[in-house]
Amino acid sequence: MSSLLFVPANDERKFAKASSLPCSGIVIDLEDAIHAQHKQVARASLSEIIPKYRNSKQKLYVRINGLHTPFWQDDLVEVVKIQPEGIIVPKAERDLHLIDECLVGLETSQGLKENHIKLMLILETAKALVDMEQILSSCARIDSATIGMADLSADLGTSWKDIVQQSPPLFIGLREQLALVSRKLGLNAPWDSVYMQFTDVEGLRRDAIISKRLGFQGKHVIHPSQIDIVNSVYRVSKEEYEEAKTILTKIEGHGAVQMEGLLIDEPVVKRARQIIERYEEQEVTA
């Protein structure tokens, strides 16, 4: 996984195009991209539009409206029908049991096993970030998380540009914490937040490099032009793959060896195996 592209739920043309793009997955957005008066029509169109263009090589997610709105329950009813890989919950805090309880009944009605549908949380308030571990451990459905920097900046009374685009970027420590907490709780690696200025190519690349170094699995994107940049940062290169294979060859039959001045022991071998696995996985889905 490298890039997840957000697409408005009421725009069939954009979803059709997204299904042909090299993103790892698509996020159908029922939240910010849809005006309140259009939400009912947008969610009702999911069962009609999604099957037309669904691509088996791409993961499908749906971002529902938050629990602070009157829309989230109706969202879940329609979303479960299309059985996405996951549901993205915005402005997630400690009331996730409400979604869990609702999904149990909906999964049963669709003949799905309990906890079939996973949750990806967006932590985007000061409260959520302070309570990060408690929130991420509050529900068995939680699969991964991301930090919503745009909403977080608004909550703090600053701007996304000041937090992310200016140098040095702020709150790198929050991303570090998310990576550590996710690992501690046995969740999948986190996703990095969208880079709002989609014409700032080098800014996007720098931001993606930071999250990759922290062990994130990929980045959310809001424009097709961002996909190749994010993929280029996150993809395992042929050179990295060949080096990983060489490491496994060198270590065979030895406890520890050196290669070009680098000590090769169990942690390095473990990482080499991860690189090989990811490379082979990305080649299959390419």
PDB file of C-alpha atoms in Angstrom:
ATOM      1  CA  MET A   1       0.000   0.000   0.000  1.00  0.00           C
ATOM      2  CA  SER A   2       1.245   3.476  -0.819  1.00  0.00           C
ATOM      3  CA  SER A   3      -1.479   5.938  -1.800  1.00  0.00           C
ATOM      4  CA  LEU A   4      -5.191   6.299  -1.057  1.00  0.00           C
ATOM      5  CA  LEU A   5      -7.055   8.772  -3.288  1.00  0.00           C
ATOM      6  CA  PHE A   6     -10.108  10.636  -1.968  1.00  0.00           C
ATOM      7  CA  VAL A   7     -13.054  10.869  -4.389  1.00  0.00           C
ATOM      8  CA  PRO A   8     -16.436  12.575  -3.738  1.00  0.00           C
ATOM      9  CA  ALA A   9     -19.222  10.017  -3.410  1.00  0.00           C
ATOM     10  CA  ASN A  10     -21.494  11.947  -5.760  1.00  0.00           C
ATOM     11  CA  ASP A  11     -19.039  12.164  -8.680  1.00  0.00           C
ATOM     12  CA  GLU A  12     -19.251   9.024 -10.802  1.00  0.00           C
ATOM     13  CA  ARG A  13     -16.832  10.422 -13.382  1.00  0.00           C
ATOM     14  CA  LYS A  14     -14.069  10.912 -10.820  1.00  0.00           C
ATOM     15  CA  PHE A  15     -14.582   7.445  -9.374  1.00  0.00           C
ATOM     16  CA  ALA A  16     -14.424   5.909 -12.850  1.00  0.00           C
ATOM     17  CA  LYS A  17     -11.156   7.738 -13.504  1.00  0.00           C
ATOM     18  CA  ALA A  18      -9.739   6.825 -10.087  1.00  0.00           C
ATOM     19  CA  SER A  19     -10.297   3.125 -10.769  1.00  0.00           C
ATOM     20  CA  SER A  20      -7.817   3.367 -13.658  1.00  0.00           C
ATOM     21  CA  LEU A  21      -5.126   5.245 -11.726  1.00  0.00           C
ATOM     22  CA  PRO A  22      -2.081   3.651 -10.007  1.00  0.00           C
ATOM     23  CA  CYS A  23      -3.249   4.419  -6.466  1.00  0.00           C
ATOM     24  CA  SER A  24      -3.328   1.568  -3.955  1.00  0.00           C
ATOM     25  CA  GLY A  25      -6.882   2.358  -2.982  1.00  0.00           C
ATOM     26  CA  ILE A  26      -9.795   4.759  -3.269  1.00  0.00           C
ATOM     27  CA  VAL A  27     -11.607   6.555  -0.469  1.00  0.00           C
ATOM     28  CA  ILE A  28     -15.205   7.374  -1.336  1.00  0.00           C
ATOM     29  CA  ASP A  29     -15.928  10.533   0.625  1.00  0.00           C
ATOM     30  CA  LEU A  30     -19.316  11.105   2.202  1.00  0.00           C
ATOM     31  CA  GLU A  31     -18.028  13.751   4.596  1.00  0.00           C
ATOM     32  CA  ASP A  32     -16.303  17.027   3.662  1.00  0.00           C
ATOM     33  CA  ALA A  33     -16.712  16.642  -0.098  1.00  0.00           C
ATOM     34  CA  ILE A  34     -20.518  16.415   0.108  1.00  0.00           C
ATOM     35  CA  HIS A  35     -22.799  19.297   1.048  1.00  0.00           C
ATOM     36  CA  ALA A  36     -25.411  18.482   3.694  1.00  0.00           C
ATOM     37  CA  GLN A  37     -28.299  18.760   1.263  1.00  0.00           C
ATOM     38  CA  HIS A  38     -26.692  16.216  -1.096  1.00  0.00           C
ATOM     39  CA  LYS A  39     -25.654  13.559   1.418  1.00  0.00           C
ATOM     40  CA  GLN A  40     -28.754  11.372   1.091  1.00  0.00           C
ATOM     41  CA  VAL A  41     -28.445  11.146  -2.698  1.00  0.00           C
ATOM     42  CA  ALA A  42     -24.691  10.592  -2.492  1.00  0.00           C
ATOM     43  CA  ARG A  43     -24.887   7.666  -0.065  1.00  0.00           C
ATOM     44  CA  ALA A  44     -27.817   6.098  -1.941  1.00  0.00           C
ATOM     45  CA  SER A  45     -25.752   6.091  -5.148  1.00  0.00           C
ATOM     46  CA  LEU A  46     -22.985   3.926  -3.693  1.00  0.00           C
ATOM     47  CA  SER A  47     -24.612   0.573  -4.468  1.00  0.00           C
ATOM     48  CA  GLU A  48     -25.212   1.642  -8.052  1.00  0.00           C
ATOM     49  CA  ILE A  49     -21.915   3.310  -8.900  1.00  0.00           C
ATOM     50  CA  ILE A  50     -19.295   1.235  -7.037  1.00  0.00           C
ATOM     51  CA  PRO A  51     -19.919  -2.153  -8.751  1.00  0.00           C
ATOM     52  CA  LYS A  52     -19.473  -0.573 -12.186  1.00  0.00           C
ATOM     53  CA  TYR A  53     -15.897   0.471 -11.641  1.00  0.00           C
ATOM     54  CA  ARG A  54     -14.575  -1.457  -8.650  1.00  0.00           C
ATOM     55  CA  ASN A  55     -11.028  -2.586  -9.356  1.00  0.00           C
ATOM     56  CA  SER A  56      -9.789  -5.759  -7.689  1.00  0.00           C
ATOM     57  CA  LYS A  57      -6.249  -4.333  -7.495  1.00  0.00           C
ATOM     58  CA  GLN A  58      -7.384  -1.366  -5.421  1.00  0.00           C
ATOM     59  CA  LYS A  59      -8.650  -1.344  -1.859  1.00  0.00           C
ATOM     60  CA  LEU A  60     -11.952   0.437  -1.307  1.00  0.00           C
ATOM     61  CA  TYR A  61     -12.689   2.602   1.719  1.00  0.00           C
ATOM     62  CA  VAL A  62     -15.534   4.962   2.559  1.00  0.00           C
ATOM     63  CA  ARG A  63     -15.204   8.006   4.768  1.00  0.00           C
ATOM     64  CA  ILE A  64     -18.467   8.422   6.624  1.00  0.00           C
ATOM     65  CA  ASN A  65     -19.697  11.496   8.454  1.00  0.00           C
ATOM     66  CA  GLY A  66     -18.563  11.895  12.031  1.00  0.00           C
ATOM     67  CA  LEU A  67     -20.429  10.828  15.123  1.00  0.00           C
ATOM     68  CA  HIS A  68     -21.103  14.486  15.935  1.00  0.00           C
ATOM     69  CA  THR A  69     -23.411  14.692  12.871  1.00  0.00           C
ATOM     70  CA  PRO A  70     -26.903  13.278  12.218  1.00  0.00           C
ATOM     71  CA  PHE A  71     -25.667  11.428   9.100  1.00  0.00           C
ATOM     72  CA  TRP A  72     -23.391   8.631  10.272  1.00  0.00           C
ATOM     73  CA  GLN A  73     -26.004   5.927  10.931  1.00  0.00           C
ATOM     74  CA  ASP A  74     -27.585   6.294   7.485  1.00  0.00           C
ATOM     75  CA  ASP A  75     -24.072   6.264   6.025  1.00  0.00           C
ATOM     76  CA  LEU A  76     -23.304   2.915   7.663  1.00  0.00           C
ATOM     77  CA  VAL A  77     -26.506   1.305   6.339  1.00  0.00           C
ATOM     78  CA  GLU A  78     -25.514   2.029   2.737  1.00  0.00           C
ATOM     79  CA  VAL A  79     -21.777   1.489   3.154  1.00  0.00           C
ATOM     80  CA  VAL A  80     -22.091  -2.042   4.558  1.00  0.00           C
ATOM     81  CA  LYS A  81     -24.015  -3.052   1.427  1.00  0.00           C
ATOM     82  CA  ILE A  82     -20.939  -2.506  -0.773  1.00  0.00           C
ATOM     83  CA  GLN A  83     -18.600  -4.273   1.699  1.00  0.00           C
ATOM     84  CA  PRO A  84     -15.544  -2.018   1.507  1.00  0.00           C
ATOM     85  CA  GLU A  85     -12.187  -3.016   2.962  1.00  0.00           C
ATOM     86  CA  GLY A  86     -12.729  -0.415   5.628  1.00  0.00           C
ATOM     87  CA  ILE A  87     -14.665   2.566   6.909  1.00  0.00           C
ATOM     88  CA  ILE A  88     -12.814   5.777   7.670  1.00  0.00           C
ATOM     89  CA  VAL A  89     -14.103   7.574  10.755  1.00  0.00           C
ATOM     90  CA  PRO A  90     -13.356  11.321  10.898  1.00  0.00           C
ATOM     91  CA  LYS A  91     -12.878  13.269  14.129  1.00  0.00           C
ATOM     92  CA  ALA A  92     -12.628   9.981  15.999  1.00  0.00           C
ATOM     93  CA  GLU A  93     -12.717  10.132  19.769  1.00  0.00           C
ATOM     94  CA  ARG A  94     -13.842   7.764  22.543  1.00  0.00           C
ATOM     95  CA  ASP A  95     -17.419   7.076  21.383  1.00  0.00           C
ATOM     96  CA  LEU A  96     -16.525   4.463  18.764  1.00  0.00           C
ATOM     97  CA  HIS A  97     -18.640   1.827  20.527  1.00  0.00           C
ATOM     98  CA  LEU A  98     -21.647   3.487  18.861  1.00  0.00           C
ATOM     99  CA  ILE A  99     -20.315   2.618  15.401  1.00  0.00           C
ATOM    100  CA  ASP A 100     -19.300  -0.851  16.526  1.00  0.00           C
ATOM    101  CA  GLU A 101     -22.760  -1.641  17.919  1.00  0.00           C
ATOM    102  CA  CYS A 102     -24.430  -0.410  14.748  1.00  0.00           C
ATOM    103  CA  LEU A 103     -22.108  -2.427  12.503  1.00  0.00           C
ATOM    104  CA  VAL A 104     -22.723  -5.684  14.369  1.00  0.00           C
ATOM    105  CA  GLY A 105     -26.379  -5.640  13.349  1.00  0.00           C
ATOM    106  CA  LEU A 106     -25.662  -4.511   9.804  1.00  0.00           C
ATOM    107  CA  GLU A 107     -23.024  -7.229   9.278  1.00  0.00           C
ATOM    108  CA  THR A 108     -25.513  -9.863  10.436  1.00  0.00           C
ATOM    109  CA  SER A 109     -28.135  -8.572   8.018  1.00  0.00           C
ATOM    110  CA  GLN A 110     -25.630  -8.851   5.145  1.00  0.00           C
ATOM    111  CA  GLY A 111     -24.452 -12.337   6.145  1.00  0.00           C
ATOM    112  CA  LEU A 112     -21.015 -11.091   7.192  1.00  0.00           C
ATOM    113  CA  LYS A 113     -18.946 -12.241  10.133  1.00  0.00           C
ATOM    114  CA  GLU A 114     -18.726  -9.929  13.134  1.00  0.00           C
ATOM    115  CA  ASN A 115     -15.866  -7.443  12.801  1.00  0.00           C
ATOM    116  CA  HIS A 116     -15.655  -8.125   9.051  1.00  0.00           C
ATOM    117  CA  ILE A 117     -15.579  -4.399   8.344  1.00  0.00           C
ATOM    118  CA  LYS A 118     -12.570  -2.612   9.813  1.00  0.00           C
ATOM    119  CA  LEU A 119     -12.170   0.995  10.877  1.00  0.00           C
ATOM    120  CA  MET A 120      -9.473   3.498   9.968  1.00  0.00           C
ATOM    121  CA  LEU A 121      -9.579   6.431  12.356  1.00  0.00           C
ATOM    122  CA  ILE A 122      -8.724  10.049  11.643  1.00  0.00           C
ATOM    123  CA  LEU A 123      -7.454  11.741  14.792  1.00  0.00           C
ATOM    124  CA  GLU A 124      -7.921  15.452  14.174  1.00  0.00           C
ATOM    125  CA  THR A 125      -8.597  17.224  17.452  1.00  0.00           C
ATOM    126  CA  ALA A 126      -6.344  18.075  20.372  1.00  0.00           C
ATOM    127  CA  LYS A 127      -8.459  15.797  22.570  1.00  0.00           C
ATOM    128  CA  ALA A 128      -8.012  12.860  20.185  1.00  0.00           C
ATOM    129  CA  LEU A 129      -4.259  13.309  19.969  1.00  0.00           C
ATOM    130  CA  VAL A 130      -3.851  13.555  23.750  1.00  0.00           C
ATOM    131  CA  ASP A 131      -6.039  10.452  24.203  1.00  0.00           C
ATOM    132  CA  MET A 132      -4.491   8.601  21.248  1.00  0.00           C
ATOM    133  CA  GLU A 133      -3.729   5.258  22.891  1.00  0.00           C
ATOM    134  CA  GLN A 134      -7.064   5.011  24.681  1.00  0.00           C
ATOM    135  CA  ILE A 135      -8.938   5.729  21.444  1.00  0.00           C
ATOM    136  CA  LEU A 136      -6.941   3.302  19.314  1.00  0.00           C
ATOM    137  CA  SER A 137      -7.461   0.517  21.846  1.00  0.00           C
ATOM    138  CA  SER A 138     -11.182   1.160  22.355  1.00  0.00           C
ATOM    139  CA  CYS A 139     -12.598  -1.098  19.621  1.00  0.00           C
ATOM    140  CA  ALA A 140     -11.558  -4.428  18.077  1.00  0.00           C
ATOM    141  CA  ARG A 141     -12.455  -3.180  14.600  1.00  0.00           C
ATOM    142  CA  ILE A 142      -9.747  -0.542  14.524  1.00  0.00           C
ATOM    143  CA  ASP A 143      -7.206  -1.436  11.855  1.00  0.00           C
ATOM    144  CA  SER A 144      -5.139   1.734  11.442  1.00  0.00           C
ATOM    145  CA  ALA A 145      -5.192   5.481  11.909  1.00  0.00           C
ATOM    146  CA  THR A 146      -4.034   8.800  10.539  1.00  0.00           C
ATOM    147  CA  ILE A 147      -3.737  12.357  11.830  1.00  0.00           C
ATOM    148  CA  GLY A 148      -5.932  14.956  10.148  1.00  0.00           C
ATOM    149  CA  MET A 149      -3.575  17.919  10.110  1.00  0.00           C
ATOM    150  CA  ALA A 150      -6.012  20.362   8.474  1.00  0.00           C
ATOM    151  CA  ASP A 151      -8.726  19.917  11.099  1.00  0.00           C
ATOM    152  CA  LEU A 152      -6.134  19.740  13.862  1.00  0.00           C
ATOM    153  CA  SER A 153      -4.746  23.108  12.817  1.00  0.00           C
ATOM    154  CA  ALA A 154      -8.246  24.616  12.923  1.00  0.00           C
ATOM    155  CA  ASP A 155      -8.816  23.114  16.369  1.00  0.00           C
ATOM    156  CA  LEU A 156      -5.585  24.706  17.569  1.00  0.00           C
ATOM    157  CA  GLY A 157      -6.338  28.086  15.988  1.00  0.00           C
ATOM    158  CA  THR A 158      -3.497  27.960  13.473  1.00  0.00           C
ATOM    159  CA  SER A 159      -3.277  26.973   9.788  1.00  0.00           C
ATOM    160  CA  TRP A 160      -2.327  23.881   7.831  1.00  0.00           C
ATOM    161  CA  LYS A 161       0.405  25.864   6.061  1.00  0.00           C
ATOM    162  CA  ASP A 162       1.979  26.857   9.370  1.00  0.00           C
ATOM    163  CA  ILE A 163       1.934  23.281  10.677  1.00  0.00           C
ATOM    164  CA  VAL A 164       2.930  21.315   7.582  1.00  0.00           C
ATOM    165  CA  GLN A 165       4.172  23.483   4.732  1.00  0.00           C
ATOM    166  CA  GLN A 166       6.442  25.887   6.617  1.00  0.00           C
ATOM    167  CA  SER A 167       9.946  24.755   7.535  1.00  0.00           C
ATOM    168  CA  PRO A 168      10.498  23.043   9.852  1.00  0.00           C
ATOM    169  CA  PRO A 169       7.185  21.170   9.858  1.00  0.00           C
ATOM    170  CA  LEU A 170       5.509  20.904  13.252  1.00  0.00           C
ATOM    171  CA  PHE A 171       4.104  17.950  15.193  1.00  0.00           C
ATOM    172  CA  ILE A 172       6.529  15.387  13.797  1.00  0.00           C
ATOM    173  CA  GLY A 173       6.414  14.008  17.338  1.00  0.00           C
ATOM    174  CA  LEU A 174       2.708  13.250  16.946  1.00  0.00           C
ATOM    175  CA  ARG A 175       3.449  11.150  13.892  1.00  0.00           C
ATOM    176  CA  GLU A 176       6.196   9.359  15.790  1.00  0.00           C
ATOM    177  CA  GLN A 177       3.760   8.692  18.620  1.00  0.00           C
ATOM    178  CA  LEU A 178       1.125   7.357  16.222  1.00  0.00           C
ATOM    179  CA  ALA A 179       3.637   4.953  14.694  1.00  0.00           C
ATOM    180  CA  LEU A 180       4.731   3.710  18.133  1.00  0.00           C
ATOM    181  CA  VAL A 181       1.235   3.369  19.585  1.00  0.00           C
ATOM    182  CA  SER A 182      -0.015   1.580  16.474  1.00  0.00           C
ATOM    183  CA  ARG A 183       2.820  -0.915  16.749  1.00  0.00           C
ATOM    184  CA  LYS A 184       2.292  -1.380  20.497  1.00  0.00           C
ATOM    185  CA  LEU A 185      -1.395  -2.188  19.971  1.00  0.00           C
ATOM    186  CA  GLY A 186      -0.764  -4.559  17.055  1.00  0.00           C
ATOM    187  CA  LEU A 187      -2.509  -2.344  14.494  1.00  0.00           C
ATOM    188  CA  ASN A 188      -1.406  -1.946  10.923  1.00  0.00           C
ATOM    189  CA  ALA A 189       1.074   0.847  10.296  1.00  0.00           C
ATOM    190  CA  PRO A 190      -0.536   4.294  10.165  1.00  0.00           C
ATOM    191  CA  TRP A 191      -1.369   6.369   7.116  1.00  0.00           C
ATOM    192  CA  ASP A 192      -0.031   9.866   6.619  1.00  0.00           C
ATOM    193  CA  SER A 193      -2.335  12.863   6.298  1.00  0.00           C
ATOM    194  CA  VAL A 194      -3.137  14.542   2.978  1.00  0.00           C
ATOM    195  CA  TYR A 195      -0.860  17.285   1.680  1.00  0.00           C
ATOM    196  CA  MET A 196      -3.349  20.053   0.940  1.00  0.00           C
ATOM    197  CA  GLN A 197      -1.276  22.106  -1.519  1.00  0.00           C
ATOM    198  CA  PHE A 198      -1.340  19.689  -4.436  1.00  0.00           C
ATOM    199  CA  THR A 199       0.719  21.973  -6.722  1.00  0.00           C
ATOM    200  CA  ASP A 200       3.647  21.910  -4.258  1.00  0.00           C
ATOM    201  CA  VAL A 201       5.415  18.847  -5.609  1.00  0.00           C
ATOM    202  CA  GLU A 202       8.601  19.097  -3.576  1.00  0.00           C
ATOM    203  CA  GLY A 203       6.689  19.857  -0.388  1.00  0.00           C
ATOM    204  CA  LEU A 204       4.630  16.716  -0.898  1.00  0.00           C
ATOM    205  CA  ARG A 205       7.754  14.667  -1.534  1.00  0.00           C
ATOM    206  CA  ARG A 206       9.448  15.954   1.644  1.00  0.00           C
ATOM    207  CA  ASP A 207       6.322  15.271   3.680  1.00  0.00           C
ATOM    208  CA  ALA A 208       6.000  11.728   2.306  1.00  0.00           C
ATOM    209  CA  ILE A 209       9.673  10.997   3.021  1.00  0.00           C
ATOM    210  CA  ILE A 210       9.176  11.957   6.683  1.00  0.00           C
ATOM    211  CA  SER A 211       6.256   9.567   7.135  1.00  0.00           C
ATOM    212  CA  LYS A 212       7.992   6.736   5.299  1.00  0.00           C
ATOM    213  CA  ARG A 213      11.031   7.116   7.576  1.00  0.00           C
ATOM    214  CA  LEU A 214       8.685   6.813  10.557  1.00  0.00           C
ATOM    215  CA  GLY A 215       7.307   3.492   9.294  1.00  0.00           C
ATOM    216  CA  PHE A 216       3.963   4.650   7.885  1.00  0.00           C
ATOM    217  CA  GLN A 217       2.430   2.399   5.227  1.00  0.00           C
ATOM    218  CA  GLY A 218       1.409   5.177   2.842  1.00  0.00           C
ATOM    219  CA  LYS A 219      -0.201   8.560   2.382  1.00  0.00           C
ATOM    220  CA  HIS A 220      -3.672   9.898   1.655  1.00  0.00           C
ATOM    221  CA  VAL A 221      -3.870  12.009  -1.503  1.00  0.00           C
ATOM    222  CA  ILE A 222      -6.466  14.448  -2.813  1.00  0.00           C
ATOM    223  CA  HIS A 223      -5.423  14.832  -6.449  1.00  0.00           C
ATOM    224  CA  PRO A 224      -4.324  12.346  -9.145  1.00  0.00           C
ATOM    225  CA  SER A 225      -1.104  14.332  -9.678  1.00  0.00           C
ATOM    226  CA  GLN A 226       0.020  13.366  -6.165  1.00  0.00           C
ATOM    227  CA  ILE A 227      -0.187   9.605  -6.720  1.00  0.00           C
ATOM    228  CA  ASP A 228       3.053   9.062  -8.637  1.00  0.00           C
ATOM    229  CA  ILE A 229       5.027  11.215  -6.219  1.00  0.00           C
ATOM    230  CA  VAL A 230       3.792   9.327  -3.159  1.00  0.00           C
ATOM    231  CA  ASN A 231       4.213   5.961  -4.878  1.00  0.00           C
ATOM    232  CA  SER A 232       7.788   6.835  -5.881  1.00  0.00           C
ATOM    233  CA  VAL A 233       8.643   7.592  -2.237  1.00  0.00           C
ATOM    234  CA  TYR A 234       6.971   4.510  -0.781  1.00  0.00           C
ATOM    235  CA  ARG A 235       7.702   1.906  -3.431  1.00  0.00           C
ATOM    236  CA  VAL A 236      10.562  -0.495  -2.763  1.00  0.00           C
ATOM    237  CA  SER A 237      13.112   0.017  -5.529  1.00  0.00           C
ATOM    238  CA  LYS A 238      14.745  -2.762  -7.507  1.00  0.00           C
ATOM    239  CA  GLU A 239      18.046  -1.786  -5.895  1.00  0.00           C
ATOM    240  CA  GLU A 240      16.628  -2.117  -2.365  1.00  0.00           C
ATOM    241  CA  TYR A 241      15.162  -5.492  -3.298  1.00  0.00           C
ATOM    242  CA  GLU A 242      18.446  -6.794  -4.672  1.00  0.00           C
ATOM    243  CA  GLU A 243      20.334  -5.541  -1.614  1.00  0.00           C
ATOM    244  CA  ALA A 244      17.854  -7.298   0.673  1.00  0.00           C
ATOM    245  CA  LYS A 245      18.359 -10.572  -1.202  1.00  0.00           C
ATOM    246  CA  THR A 246      22.124 -10.165  -0.916  1.00  0.00           C
ATOM    247  CA  ILE A 247      21.794  -9.668   2.847  1.00  0.00           C
ATOM    248  CA  LEU A 248      19.882 -12.937   3.194  1.00  0.00           C
ATOM    249  CA  THR A 249      22.537 -14.720   1.130  1.00  0.00           C
ATOM    250  CA  LYS A 250      25.377 -13.252   3.202  1.00  0.00           C
ATOM    251  CA  ILE A 251      23.845 -14.166   6.559  1.00  0.00           C
ATOM    252  CA  GLU A 252      23.025 -17.759   5.649  1.00  0.00           C
ATOM    253  CA  GLY A 253      24.808 -20.055   8.067  1.00  0.00           C
ATOM    254  CA  HIS A 254      26.176 -17.148  10.147  1.00  0.00           C
ATOM    255  CA  GLY A 255      25.040 -15.345  13.290  1.00  0.00           C
ATOM    256  CA  ALA A 256      26.315 -11.969  12.117  1.00  0.00           C
ATOM    257  CA  VAL A 257      28.465 -10.723   9.231  1.00  0.00           C
ATOM    258  CA  GLN A 258      29.464  -7.385   7.746  1.00  0.00           C
ATOM    259  CA  MET A 259      28.603  -6.107   4.295  1.00  0.00           C
ATOM    260  CA  GLU A 260      30.165  -2.908   2.987  1.00  0.00           C
ATOM    261  CA  GLY A 261      30.828  -1.746   6.540  1.00  0.00           C
ATOM    262  CA  LEU A 262      27.299  -2.516   7.787  1.00  0.00           C
ATOM    263  CA  LEU A 263      26.803  -5.057  10.559  1.00  0.00           C
ATOM    264  CA  ILE A 264      24.315  -7.661   9.353  1.00  0.00           C
ATOM    265  CA  ASP A 265      22.498  -9.285  12.281  1.00  0.00           C
ATOM    266  CA  GLU A 266      18.943 -10.343  13.082  1.00  0.00           C
ATOM    267  CA  PRO A 267      17.251  -6.890  13.013  1.00  0.00           C
ATOM    268  CA  VAL A 268      18.802  -6.131   9.623  1.00  0.00           C
ATOM    269  CA  VAL A 269      17.764  -9.542   8.335  1.00  0.00           C
ATOM    270  CA  LYS A 270      14.222  -8.992   9.572  1.00  0.00           C
ATOM    271  CA  ARG A 271      14.040  -5.699   7.680  1.00  0.00           C
ATOM    272  CA  ALA A 272      15.461  -7.342   4.553  1.00  0.00           C
ATOM    273  CA  ARG A 273      12.670  -9.921   4.626  1.00  0.00           C
ATOM    274  CA  GLN A 274      10.108  -7.112   4.970  1.00  0.00           C
ATOM    275  CA  ILE A 275      11.581  -5.335   1.948  1.00  0.00           C
ATOM    276  CA  ILE A 276      11.468  -8.496  -0.154  1.00  0.00           C
ATOM    277  CA  GLU A 277       7.870  -9.203   0.864  1.00  0.00           C
ATOM    278  CA  ARG A 278       6.748  -5.656   0.072  1.00  0.00           C
ATOM    279  CA  TYR A 279       8.559  -5.600  -3.268  1.00  0.00           C
ATOM    280  CA  GLU A 280       7.025  -8.874  -4.391  1.00  0.00           C
ATOM    281  CA  GLU A 281       3.588  -7.715  -3.230  1.00  0.00           C
ATOM    282  CA  GLN A 282       3.826  -4.432  -5.142  1.00  0.00           C
ATOM    283  CA  GLU A 283       4.962  -6.225  -8.298  1.00  0.00           C
ATOM    284  CA  VAL A 284       1.905  -8.480  -8.170  1.00  0.00           C
ATOM    285  CA  THR A 285      -0.481  -5.534  -7.836  1.00  0.00           C
ATOM    286  CA  ALA A 286       1.326  -3.281 -10.329  1.00  0.00           C
TER     287      ALA A 286
END
